[in-house]
PDB file of C-alpha atoms and ligand atoms in Angstrom:
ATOM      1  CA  UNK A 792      -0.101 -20.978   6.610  1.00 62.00           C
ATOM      2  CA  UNK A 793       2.496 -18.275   7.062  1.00 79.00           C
ATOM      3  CA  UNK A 794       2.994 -15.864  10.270  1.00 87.00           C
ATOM      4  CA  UNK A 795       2.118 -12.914   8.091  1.00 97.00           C
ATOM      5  CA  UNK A 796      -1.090 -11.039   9.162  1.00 97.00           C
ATOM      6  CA  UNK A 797      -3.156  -9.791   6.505  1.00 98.00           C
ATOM      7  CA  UNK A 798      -4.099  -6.393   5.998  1.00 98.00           C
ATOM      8  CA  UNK A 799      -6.646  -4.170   4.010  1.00 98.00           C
ATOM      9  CA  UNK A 800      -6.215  -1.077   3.167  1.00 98.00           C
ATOM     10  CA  UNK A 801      -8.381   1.382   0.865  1.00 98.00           C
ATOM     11  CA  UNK A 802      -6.568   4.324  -0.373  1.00 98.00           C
ATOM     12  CA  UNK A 803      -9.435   6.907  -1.147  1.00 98.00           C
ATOM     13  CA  UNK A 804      -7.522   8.996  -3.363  1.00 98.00           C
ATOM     14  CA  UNK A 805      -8.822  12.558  -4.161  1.00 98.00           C
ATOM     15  CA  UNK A 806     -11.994  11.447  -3.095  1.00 98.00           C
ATOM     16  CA  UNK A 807     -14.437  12.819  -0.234  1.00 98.00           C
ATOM     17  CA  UNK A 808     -14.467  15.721   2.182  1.00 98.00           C
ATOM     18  CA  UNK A 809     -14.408  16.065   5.405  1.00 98.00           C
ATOM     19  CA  UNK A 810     -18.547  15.016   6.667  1.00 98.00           C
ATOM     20  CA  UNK A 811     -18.592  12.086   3.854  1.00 98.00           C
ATOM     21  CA  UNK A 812     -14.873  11.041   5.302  1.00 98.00           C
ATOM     22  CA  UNK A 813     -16.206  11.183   8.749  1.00 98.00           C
ATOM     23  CA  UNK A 814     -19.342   9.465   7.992  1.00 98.00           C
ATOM     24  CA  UNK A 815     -17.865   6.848   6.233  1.00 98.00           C
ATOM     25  CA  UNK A 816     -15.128   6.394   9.287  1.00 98.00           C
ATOM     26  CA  UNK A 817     -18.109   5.893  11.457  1.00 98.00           C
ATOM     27  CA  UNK A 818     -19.693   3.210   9.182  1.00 98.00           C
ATOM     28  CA  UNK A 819     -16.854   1.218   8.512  1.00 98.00           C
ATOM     29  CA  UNK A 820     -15.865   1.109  12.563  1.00 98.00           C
ATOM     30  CA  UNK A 821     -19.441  -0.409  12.930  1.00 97.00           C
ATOM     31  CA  UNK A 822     -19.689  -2.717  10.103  1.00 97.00           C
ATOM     32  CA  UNK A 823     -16.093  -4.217  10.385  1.00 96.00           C
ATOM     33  CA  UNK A 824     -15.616  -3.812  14.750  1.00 94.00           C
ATOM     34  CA  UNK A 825     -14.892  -7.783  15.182  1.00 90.00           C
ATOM     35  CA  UNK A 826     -12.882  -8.229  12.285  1.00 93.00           C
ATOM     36  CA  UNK A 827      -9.497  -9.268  13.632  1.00 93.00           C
ATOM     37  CA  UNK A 828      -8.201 -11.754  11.552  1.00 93.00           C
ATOM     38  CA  UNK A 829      -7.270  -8.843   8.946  1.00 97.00           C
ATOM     39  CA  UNK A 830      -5.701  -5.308   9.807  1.00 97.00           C
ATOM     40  CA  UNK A 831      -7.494  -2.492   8.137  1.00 98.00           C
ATOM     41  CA  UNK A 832      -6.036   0.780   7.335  1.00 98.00           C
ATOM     42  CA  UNK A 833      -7.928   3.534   5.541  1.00 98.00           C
ATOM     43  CA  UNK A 834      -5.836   6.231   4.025  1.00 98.00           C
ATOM     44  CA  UNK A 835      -8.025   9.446   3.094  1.00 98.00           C
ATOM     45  CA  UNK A 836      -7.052  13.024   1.833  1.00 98.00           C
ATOM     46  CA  UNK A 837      -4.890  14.698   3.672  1.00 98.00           C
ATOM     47  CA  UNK A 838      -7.806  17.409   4.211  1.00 98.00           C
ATOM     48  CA  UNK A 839      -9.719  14.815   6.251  1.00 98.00           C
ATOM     49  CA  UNK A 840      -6.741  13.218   8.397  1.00 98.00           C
ATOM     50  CA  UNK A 841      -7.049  14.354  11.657  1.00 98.00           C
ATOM     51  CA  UNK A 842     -10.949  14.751  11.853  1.00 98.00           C
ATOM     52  CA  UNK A 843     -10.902  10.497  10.579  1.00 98.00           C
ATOM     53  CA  UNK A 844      -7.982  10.354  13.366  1.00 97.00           C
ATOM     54  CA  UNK A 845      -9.907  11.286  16.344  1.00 97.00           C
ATOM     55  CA  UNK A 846     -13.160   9.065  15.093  1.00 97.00           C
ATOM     56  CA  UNK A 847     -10.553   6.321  14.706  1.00 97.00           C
ATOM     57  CA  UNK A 848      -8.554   6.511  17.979  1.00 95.00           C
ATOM     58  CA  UNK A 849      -8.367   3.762  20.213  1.00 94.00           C
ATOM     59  CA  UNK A 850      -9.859   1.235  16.748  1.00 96.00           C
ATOM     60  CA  UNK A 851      -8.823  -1.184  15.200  1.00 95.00           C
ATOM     61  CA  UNK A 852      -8.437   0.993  11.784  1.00 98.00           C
ATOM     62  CA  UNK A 853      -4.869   2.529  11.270  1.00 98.00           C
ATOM     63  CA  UNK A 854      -5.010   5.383   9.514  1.00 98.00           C
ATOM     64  CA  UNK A 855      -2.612   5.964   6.660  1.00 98.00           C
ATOM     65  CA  UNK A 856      -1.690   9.491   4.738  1.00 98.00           C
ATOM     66  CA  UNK A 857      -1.252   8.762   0.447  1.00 98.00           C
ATOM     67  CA  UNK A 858       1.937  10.743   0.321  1.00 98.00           C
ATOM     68  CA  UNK A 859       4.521  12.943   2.269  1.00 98.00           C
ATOM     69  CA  UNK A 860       7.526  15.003   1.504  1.00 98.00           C
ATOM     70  CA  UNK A 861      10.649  13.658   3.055  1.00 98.00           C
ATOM     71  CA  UNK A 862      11.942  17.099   4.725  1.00 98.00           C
ATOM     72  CA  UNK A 863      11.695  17.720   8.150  1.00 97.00           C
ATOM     73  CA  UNK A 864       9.834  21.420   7.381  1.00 97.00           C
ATOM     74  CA  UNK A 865      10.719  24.877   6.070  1.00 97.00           C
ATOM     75  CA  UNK A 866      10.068  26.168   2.320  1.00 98.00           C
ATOM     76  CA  UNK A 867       8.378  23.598   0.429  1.00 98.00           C
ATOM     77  CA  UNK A 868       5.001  25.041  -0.442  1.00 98.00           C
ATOM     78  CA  UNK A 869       2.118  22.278  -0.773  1.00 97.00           C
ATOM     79  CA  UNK A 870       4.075  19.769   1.083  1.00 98.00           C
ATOM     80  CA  UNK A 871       3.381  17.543   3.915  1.00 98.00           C
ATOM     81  CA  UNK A 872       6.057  16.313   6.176  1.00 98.00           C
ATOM     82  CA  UNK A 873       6.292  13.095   8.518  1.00 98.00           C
ATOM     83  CA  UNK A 874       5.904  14.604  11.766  1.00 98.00           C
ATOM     84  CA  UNK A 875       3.062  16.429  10.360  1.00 98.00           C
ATOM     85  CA  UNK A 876       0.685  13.025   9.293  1.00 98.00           C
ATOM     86  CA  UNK A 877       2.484  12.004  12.207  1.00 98.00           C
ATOM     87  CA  UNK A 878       0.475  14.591  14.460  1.00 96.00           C
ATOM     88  CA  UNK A 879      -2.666  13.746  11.980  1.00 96.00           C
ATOM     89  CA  UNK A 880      -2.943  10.590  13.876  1.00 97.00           C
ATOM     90  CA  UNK A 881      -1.463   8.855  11.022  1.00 98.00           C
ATOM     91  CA  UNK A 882       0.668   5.112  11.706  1.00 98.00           C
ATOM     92  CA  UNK A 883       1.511   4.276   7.964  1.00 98.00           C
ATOM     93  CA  UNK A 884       2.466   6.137   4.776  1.00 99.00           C
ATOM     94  CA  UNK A 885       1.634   5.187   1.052  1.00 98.00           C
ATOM     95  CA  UNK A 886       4.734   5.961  -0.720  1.00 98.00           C
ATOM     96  CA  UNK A 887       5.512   5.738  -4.767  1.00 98.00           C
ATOM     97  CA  UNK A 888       1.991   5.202  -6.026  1.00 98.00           C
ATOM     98  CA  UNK A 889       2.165   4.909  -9.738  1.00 96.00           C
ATOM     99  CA  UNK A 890      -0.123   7.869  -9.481  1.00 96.00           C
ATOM    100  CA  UNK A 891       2.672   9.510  -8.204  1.00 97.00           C
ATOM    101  CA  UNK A 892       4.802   8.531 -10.243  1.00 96.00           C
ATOM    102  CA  UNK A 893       3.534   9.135 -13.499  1.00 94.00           C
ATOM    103  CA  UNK A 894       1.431  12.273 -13.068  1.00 96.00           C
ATOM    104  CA  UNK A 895       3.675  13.825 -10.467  1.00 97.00           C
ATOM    105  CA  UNK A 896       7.356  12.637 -11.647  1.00 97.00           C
ATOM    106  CA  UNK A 897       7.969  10.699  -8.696  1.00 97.00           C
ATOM    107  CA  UNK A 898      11.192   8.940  -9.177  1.00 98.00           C
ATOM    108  CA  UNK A 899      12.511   6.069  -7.747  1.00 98.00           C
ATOM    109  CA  UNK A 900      15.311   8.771  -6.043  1.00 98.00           C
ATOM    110  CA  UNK A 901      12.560  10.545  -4.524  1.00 98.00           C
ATOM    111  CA  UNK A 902      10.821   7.580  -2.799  1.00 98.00           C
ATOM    112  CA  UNK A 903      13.736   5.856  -1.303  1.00 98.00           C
ATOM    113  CA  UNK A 904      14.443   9.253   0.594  1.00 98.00           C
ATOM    114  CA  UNK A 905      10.555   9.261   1.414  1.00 98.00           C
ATOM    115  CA  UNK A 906      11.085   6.060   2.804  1.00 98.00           C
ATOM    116  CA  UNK A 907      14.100   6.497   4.921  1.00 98.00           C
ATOM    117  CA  UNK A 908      12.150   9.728   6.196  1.00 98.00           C
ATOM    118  CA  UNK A 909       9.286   7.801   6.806  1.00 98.00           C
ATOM    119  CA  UNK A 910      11.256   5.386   9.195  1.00 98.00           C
ATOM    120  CA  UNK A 911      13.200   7.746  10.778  1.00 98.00           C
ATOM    121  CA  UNK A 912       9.714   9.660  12.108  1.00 98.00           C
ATOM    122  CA  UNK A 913       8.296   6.397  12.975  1.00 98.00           C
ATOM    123  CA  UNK A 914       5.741   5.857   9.806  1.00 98.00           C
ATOM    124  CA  UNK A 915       5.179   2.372   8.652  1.00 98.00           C
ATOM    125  CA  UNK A 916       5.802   3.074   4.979  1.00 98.00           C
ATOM    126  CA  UNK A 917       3.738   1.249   1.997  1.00 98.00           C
ATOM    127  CA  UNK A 918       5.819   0.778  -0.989  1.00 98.00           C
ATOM    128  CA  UNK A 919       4.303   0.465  -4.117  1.00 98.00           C
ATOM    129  CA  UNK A 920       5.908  -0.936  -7.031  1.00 98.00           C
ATOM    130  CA  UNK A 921       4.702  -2.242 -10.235  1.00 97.00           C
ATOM    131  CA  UNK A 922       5.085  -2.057 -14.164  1.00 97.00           C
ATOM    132  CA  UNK A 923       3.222  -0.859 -16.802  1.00 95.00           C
ATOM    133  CA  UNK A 924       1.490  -2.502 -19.746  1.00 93.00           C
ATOM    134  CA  UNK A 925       3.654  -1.921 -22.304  1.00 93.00           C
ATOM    135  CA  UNK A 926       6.801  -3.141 -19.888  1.00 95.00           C
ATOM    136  CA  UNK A 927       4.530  -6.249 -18.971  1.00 94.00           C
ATOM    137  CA  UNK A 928       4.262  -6.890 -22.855  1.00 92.00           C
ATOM    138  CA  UNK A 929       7.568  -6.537 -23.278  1.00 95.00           C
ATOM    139  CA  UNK A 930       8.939  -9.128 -21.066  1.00 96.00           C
ATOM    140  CA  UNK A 931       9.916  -6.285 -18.514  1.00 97.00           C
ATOM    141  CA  UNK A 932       8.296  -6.852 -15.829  1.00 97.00           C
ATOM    142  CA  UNK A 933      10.884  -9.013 -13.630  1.00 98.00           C
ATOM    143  CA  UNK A 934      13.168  -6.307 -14.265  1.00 98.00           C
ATOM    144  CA  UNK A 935      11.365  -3.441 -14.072  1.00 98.00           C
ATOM    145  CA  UNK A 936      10.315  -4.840 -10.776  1.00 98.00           C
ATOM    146  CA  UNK A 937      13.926  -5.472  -9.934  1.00 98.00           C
ATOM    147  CA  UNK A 938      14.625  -2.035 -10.540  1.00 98.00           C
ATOM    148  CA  UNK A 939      12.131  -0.278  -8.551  1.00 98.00           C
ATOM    149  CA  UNK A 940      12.972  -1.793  -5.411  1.00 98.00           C
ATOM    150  CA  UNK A 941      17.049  -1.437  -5.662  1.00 98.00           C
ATOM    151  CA  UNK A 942      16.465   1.963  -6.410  1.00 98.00           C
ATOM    152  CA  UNK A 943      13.470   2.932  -4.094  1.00 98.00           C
ATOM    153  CA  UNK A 944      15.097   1.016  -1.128  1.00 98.00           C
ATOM    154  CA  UNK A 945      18.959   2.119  -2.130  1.00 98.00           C
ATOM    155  CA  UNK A 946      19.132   3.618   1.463  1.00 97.00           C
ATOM    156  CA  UNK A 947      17.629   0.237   3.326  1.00 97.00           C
ATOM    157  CA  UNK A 948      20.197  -1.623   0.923  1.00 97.00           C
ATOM    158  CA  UNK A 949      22.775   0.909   1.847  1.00 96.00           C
ATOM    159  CA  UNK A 950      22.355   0.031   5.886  1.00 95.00           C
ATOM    160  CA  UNK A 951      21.908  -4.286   4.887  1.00 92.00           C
ATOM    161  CA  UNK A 952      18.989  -4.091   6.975  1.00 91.00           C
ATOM    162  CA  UNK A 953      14.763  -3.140   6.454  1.00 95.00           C
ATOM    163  CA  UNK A 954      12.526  -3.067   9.644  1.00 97.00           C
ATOM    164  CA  UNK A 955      10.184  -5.779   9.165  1.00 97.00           C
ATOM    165  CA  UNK A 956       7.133  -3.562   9.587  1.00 97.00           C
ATOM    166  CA  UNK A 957       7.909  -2.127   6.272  1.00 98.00           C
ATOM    167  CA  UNK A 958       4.863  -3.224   3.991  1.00 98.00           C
ATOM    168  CA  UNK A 959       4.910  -3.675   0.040  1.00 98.00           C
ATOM    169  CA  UNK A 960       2.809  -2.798  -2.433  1.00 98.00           C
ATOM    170  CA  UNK A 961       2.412  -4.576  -6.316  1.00 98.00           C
ATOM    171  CA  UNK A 962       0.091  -2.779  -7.989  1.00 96.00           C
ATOM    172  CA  UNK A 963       0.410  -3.520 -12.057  1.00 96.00           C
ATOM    173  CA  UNK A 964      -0.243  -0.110 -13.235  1.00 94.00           C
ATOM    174  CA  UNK A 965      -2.501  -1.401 -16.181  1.00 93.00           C
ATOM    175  CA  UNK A 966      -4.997  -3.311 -13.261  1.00 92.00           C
ATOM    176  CA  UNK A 967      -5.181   0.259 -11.717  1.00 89.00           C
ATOM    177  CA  UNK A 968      -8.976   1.898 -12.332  1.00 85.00           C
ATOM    178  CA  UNK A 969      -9.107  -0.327 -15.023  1.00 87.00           C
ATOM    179  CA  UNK A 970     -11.089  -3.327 -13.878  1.00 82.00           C
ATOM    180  CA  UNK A 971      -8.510  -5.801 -15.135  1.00 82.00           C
ATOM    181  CA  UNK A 972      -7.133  -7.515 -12.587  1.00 83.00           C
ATOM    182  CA  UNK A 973      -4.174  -9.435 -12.460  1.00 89.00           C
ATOM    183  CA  UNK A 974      -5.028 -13.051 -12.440  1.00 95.00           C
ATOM    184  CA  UNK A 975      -4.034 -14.509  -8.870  1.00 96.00           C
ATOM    185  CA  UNK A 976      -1.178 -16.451 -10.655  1.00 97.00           C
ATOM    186  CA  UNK A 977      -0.165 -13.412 -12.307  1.00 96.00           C
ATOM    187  CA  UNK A 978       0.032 -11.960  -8.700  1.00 97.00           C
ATOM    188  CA  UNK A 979       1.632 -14.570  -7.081  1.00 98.00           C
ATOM    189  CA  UNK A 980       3.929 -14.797 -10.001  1.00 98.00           C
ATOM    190  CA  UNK A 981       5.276 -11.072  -9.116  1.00 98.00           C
ATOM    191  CA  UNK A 982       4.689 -11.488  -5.395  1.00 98.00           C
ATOM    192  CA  UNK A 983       7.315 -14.800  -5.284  1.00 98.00           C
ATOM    193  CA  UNK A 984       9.757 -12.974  -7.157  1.00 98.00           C
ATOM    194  CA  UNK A 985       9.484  -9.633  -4.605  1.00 98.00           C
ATOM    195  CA  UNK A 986       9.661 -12.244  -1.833  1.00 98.00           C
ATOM    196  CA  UNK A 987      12.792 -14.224  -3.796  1.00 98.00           C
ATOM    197  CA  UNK A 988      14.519 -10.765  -3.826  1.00 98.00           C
ATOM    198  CA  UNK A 989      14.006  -9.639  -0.224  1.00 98.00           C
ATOM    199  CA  UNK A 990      15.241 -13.076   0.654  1.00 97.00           C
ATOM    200  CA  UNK A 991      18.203 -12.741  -1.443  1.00 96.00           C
ATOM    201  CA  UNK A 992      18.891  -9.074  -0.605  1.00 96.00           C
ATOM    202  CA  UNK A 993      18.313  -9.201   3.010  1.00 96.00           C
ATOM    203  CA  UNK A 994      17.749 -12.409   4.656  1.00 94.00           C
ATOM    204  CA  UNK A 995      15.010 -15.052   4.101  1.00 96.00           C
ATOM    205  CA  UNK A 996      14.080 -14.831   7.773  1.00 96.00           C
ATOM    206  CA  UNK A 997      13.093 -11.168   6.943  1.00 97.00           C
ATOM    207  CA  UNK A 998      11.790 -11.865   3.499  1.00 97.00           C
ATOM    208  CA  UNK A 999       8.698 -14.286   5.049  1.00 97.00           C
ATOM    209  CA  UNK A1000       7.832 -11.703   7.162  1.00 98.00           C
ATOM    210  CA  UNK A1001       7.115  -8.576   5.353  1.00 98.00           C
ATOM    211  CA  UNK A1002       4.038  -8.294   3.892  1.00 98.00           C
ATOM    212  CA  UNK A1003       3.671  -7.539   0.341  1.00 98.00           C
ATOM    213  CA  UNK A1004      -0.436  -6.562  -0.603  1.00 98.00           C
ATOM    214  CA  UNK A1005      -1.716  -6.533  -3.841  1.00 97.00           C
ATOM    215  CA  UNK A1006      -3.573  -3.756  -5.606  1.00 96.00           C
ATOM    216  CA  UNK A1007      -5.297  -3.165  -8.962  1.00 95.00           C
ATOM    217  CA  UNK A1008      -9.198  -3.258  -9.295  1.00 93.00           C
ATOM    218  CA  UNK A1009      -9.790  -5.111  -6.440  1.00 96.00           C
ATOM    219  CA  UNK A1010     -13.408  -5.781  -5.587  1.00 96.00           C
ATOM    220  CA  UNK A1011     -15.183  -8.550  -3.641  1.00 97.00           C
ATOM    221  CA  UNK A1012     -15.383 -11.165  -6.030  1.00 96.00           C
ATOM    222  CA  UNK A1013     -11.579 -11.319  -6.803  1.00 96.00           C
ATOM    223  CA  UNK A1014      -9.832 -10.878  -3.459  1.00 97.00           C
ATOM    224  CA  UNK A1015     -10.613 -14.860  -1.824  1.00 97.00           C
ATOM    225  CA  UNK A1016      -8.817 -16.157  -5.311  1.00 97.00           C
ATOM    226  CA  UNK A1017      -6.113 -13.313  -4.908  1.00 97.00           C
ATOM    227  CA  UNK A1018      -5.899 -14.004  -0.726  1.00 97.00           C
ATOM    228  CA  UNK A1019      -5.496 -17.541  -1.503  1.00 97.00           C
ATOM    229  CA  UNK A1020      -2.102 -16.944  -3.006  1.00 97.00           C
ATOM    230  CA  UNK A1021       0.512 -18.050  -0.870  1.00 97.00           C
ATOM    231  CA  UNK A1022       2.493 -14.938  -1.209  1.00 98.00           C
ATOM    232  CA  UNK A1023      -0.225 -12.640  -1.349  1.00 98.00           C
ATOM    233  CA  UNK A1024      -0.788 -10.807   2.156  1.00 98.00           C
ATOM    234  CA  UNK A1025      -3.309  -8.236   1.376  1.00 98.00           C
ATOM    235  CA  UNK A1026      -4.718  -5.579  -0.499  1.00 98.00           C
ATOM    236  CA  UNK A1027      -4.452  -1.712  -1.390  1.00 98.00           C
ATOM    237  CA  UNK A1028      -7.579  -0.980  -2.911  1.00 98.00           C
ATOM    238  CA  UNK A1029      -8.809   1.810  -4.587  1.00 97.00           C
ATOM    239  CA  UNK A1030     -12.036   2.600  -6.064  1.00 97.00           C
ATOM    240  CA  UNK A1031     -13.856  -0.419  -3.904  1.00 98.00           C
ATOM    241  CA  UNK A1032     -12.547   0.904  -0.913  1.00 98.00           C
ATOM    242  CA  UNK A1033     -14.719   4.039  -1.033  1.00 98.00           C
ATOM    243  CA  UNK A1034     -17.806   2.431  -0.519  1.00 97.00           C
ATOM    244  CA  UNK A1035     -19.183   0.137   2.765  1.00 97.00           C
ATOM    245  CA  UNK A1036     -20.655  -2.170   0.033  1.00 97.00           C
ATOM    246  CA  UNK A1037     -17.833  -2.952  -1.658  1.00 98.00           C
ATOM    247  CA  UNK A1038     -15.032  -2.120   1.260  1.00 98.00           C
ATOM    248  CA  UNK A1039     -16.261  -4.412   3.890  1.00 98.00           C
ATOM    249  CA  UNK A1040     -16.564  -7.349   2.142  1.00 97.00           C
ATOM    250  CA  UNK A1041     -13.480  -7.577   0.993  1.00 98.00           C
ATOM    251  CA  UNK A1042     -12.320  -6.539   4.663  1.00 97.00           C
ATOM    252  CA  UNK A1043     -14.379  -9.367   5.303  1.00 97.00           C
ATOM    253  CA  UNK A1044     -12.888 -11.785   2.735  1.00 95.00           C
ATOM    254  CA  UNK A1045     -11.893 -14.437   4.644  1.00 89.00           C
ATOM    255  CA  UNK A1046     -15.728 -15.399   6.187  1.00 83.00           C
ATOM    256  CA  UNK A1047     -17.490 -15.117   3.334  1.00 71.00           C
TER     257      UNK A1047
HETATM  258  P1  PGA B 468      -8.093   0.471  -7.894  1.00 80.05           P
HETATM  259  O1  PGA B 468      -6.823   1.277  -7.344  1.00 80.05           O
HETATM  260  O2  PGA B 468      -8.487  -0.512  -6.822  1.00 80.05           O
HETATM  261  O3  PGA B 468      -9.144   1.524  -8.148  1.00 80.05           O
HETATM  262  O4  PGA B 468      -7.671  -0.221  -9.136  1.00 80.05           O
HETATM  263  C1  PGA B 468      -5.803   0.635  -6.644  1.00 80.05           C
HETATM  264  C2  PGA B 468      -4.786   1.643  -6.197  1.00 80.05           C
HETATM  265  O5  PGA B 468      -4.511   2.585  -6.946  1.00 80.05           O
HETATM  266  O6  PGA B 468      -4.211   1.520  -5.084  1.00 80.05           O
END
């Protein structure tokens, strides 16, 4: 058993407005209030932040934005900045989604400035990192991996030092929506070698505490196999976290 708490988060995506964000808020605070083995984190559109804010206050459920710009403010039309999800009510950040990434041209530049905003305004920042299908078939994967994080984290690596409530993400991007999951050894297999690098980059001491959460079509029946992982500490689930019937059993994971 490690020190690391798990956590559960369901990133809704482009999905739901504002009453089916609030309803579903309201649902999950009564079909998961005594759950605290697990942290839970919901992270909906940024149109239904505050109004899932206030029905969250003073729960259990952090609430998490899926993206921010890394400015302060001023002329950046469509952009949301840190003090801003910050005012939402929001505790954490999803940063460097592969959505992101390859439909917006995120770059690896980009997030590592996301994330030293995010820090600097006092968001807990979730990383996500992972390779693609045709780097996994290629033997990539390590390095792609490798890659992602010195260049995503160049300003943490810059300093020698990460906050430990930093929390990362591997999400292979060909498990994403696709309802292939990465086996749990597959998982672990990428999860050791994030938690290898910390340890090397940083310190070990730091490296067994972060958290590093897995996510790519996670549903109920995988996540005990993929919890059971010793370097697995959680999940950042898509599609199954917009429903009760699939999001609070796998909140639920470890009683069932
Ligand atoms: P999925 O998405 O669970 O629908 O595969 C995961 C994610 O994109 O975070």
């Amino acid at each position: 058993m490690n020190e690391r708490r798990p956590m559960i988060a369901g990133n809704w995506k482009m999905n739901l407005n504002v009453k089916e964000s609030l309803d579903f808020a309201r649902t999950l605070l009564k079909e998961t209030a005594g759950v605290e083995e697990t942290d839970v984190l919901v992270a909906p559109p940024f149109t239904a932040l505050r109004a899932v804010g206030e029905t969250l206050a003073g729960s259990r459920i952090f609430l998490g934005a899926q993206n921010m710009h890394w400015e302060a403010g001023g002329a950046f039309t469509g952009e949301i900045s840190p003090s801003m999800l910050l005012d939402a009510g929001c505790s954490h950040v999803i940063l460097g989604h592969s959505e992101r990434r390859s439909l917006f041209g995120e770059t690896n530049e980009m997030i590592d400035r996301k994330l030293g905003a995010a820090l600097q305004a006092g968001l807990i920042p979730i990383l996500c990192i992972g390779e693609t299908l045709e780097e996994r078939e290629g033997g990539r994967t390590f390095a792609v991996i490798e890659k992602q994080l010195e260049e995503s984290m160049k300003g943490l690596l810059k300093t020698g030092s990460m906050p430990d409530s930093v929390i990362l993400a591997y999400e292979p991007v060909w498990a994403i929506g696709t309802g292939k999951t990465a086996t749990p050894e597959q998982a672990q297999e990428v999860h050791g070698f994030i938690r290898k690098w910390l340890g090397r980059t940083f310190d070990p001491g730091l490296a067994a505490k972060i958290r590093i959460l897995y996510g790519g079509s996670v549903k109920p029946d995988n996540i005990s196999e993929l919890m059971a992982k010793e370097d697995i500490d959680g999940a950042l689930v898509g599609g199954a976290s917009l429903k009760a019937q699939s999001f609070v059993p796998i909140v639920k994971y470890a009683r069932i």
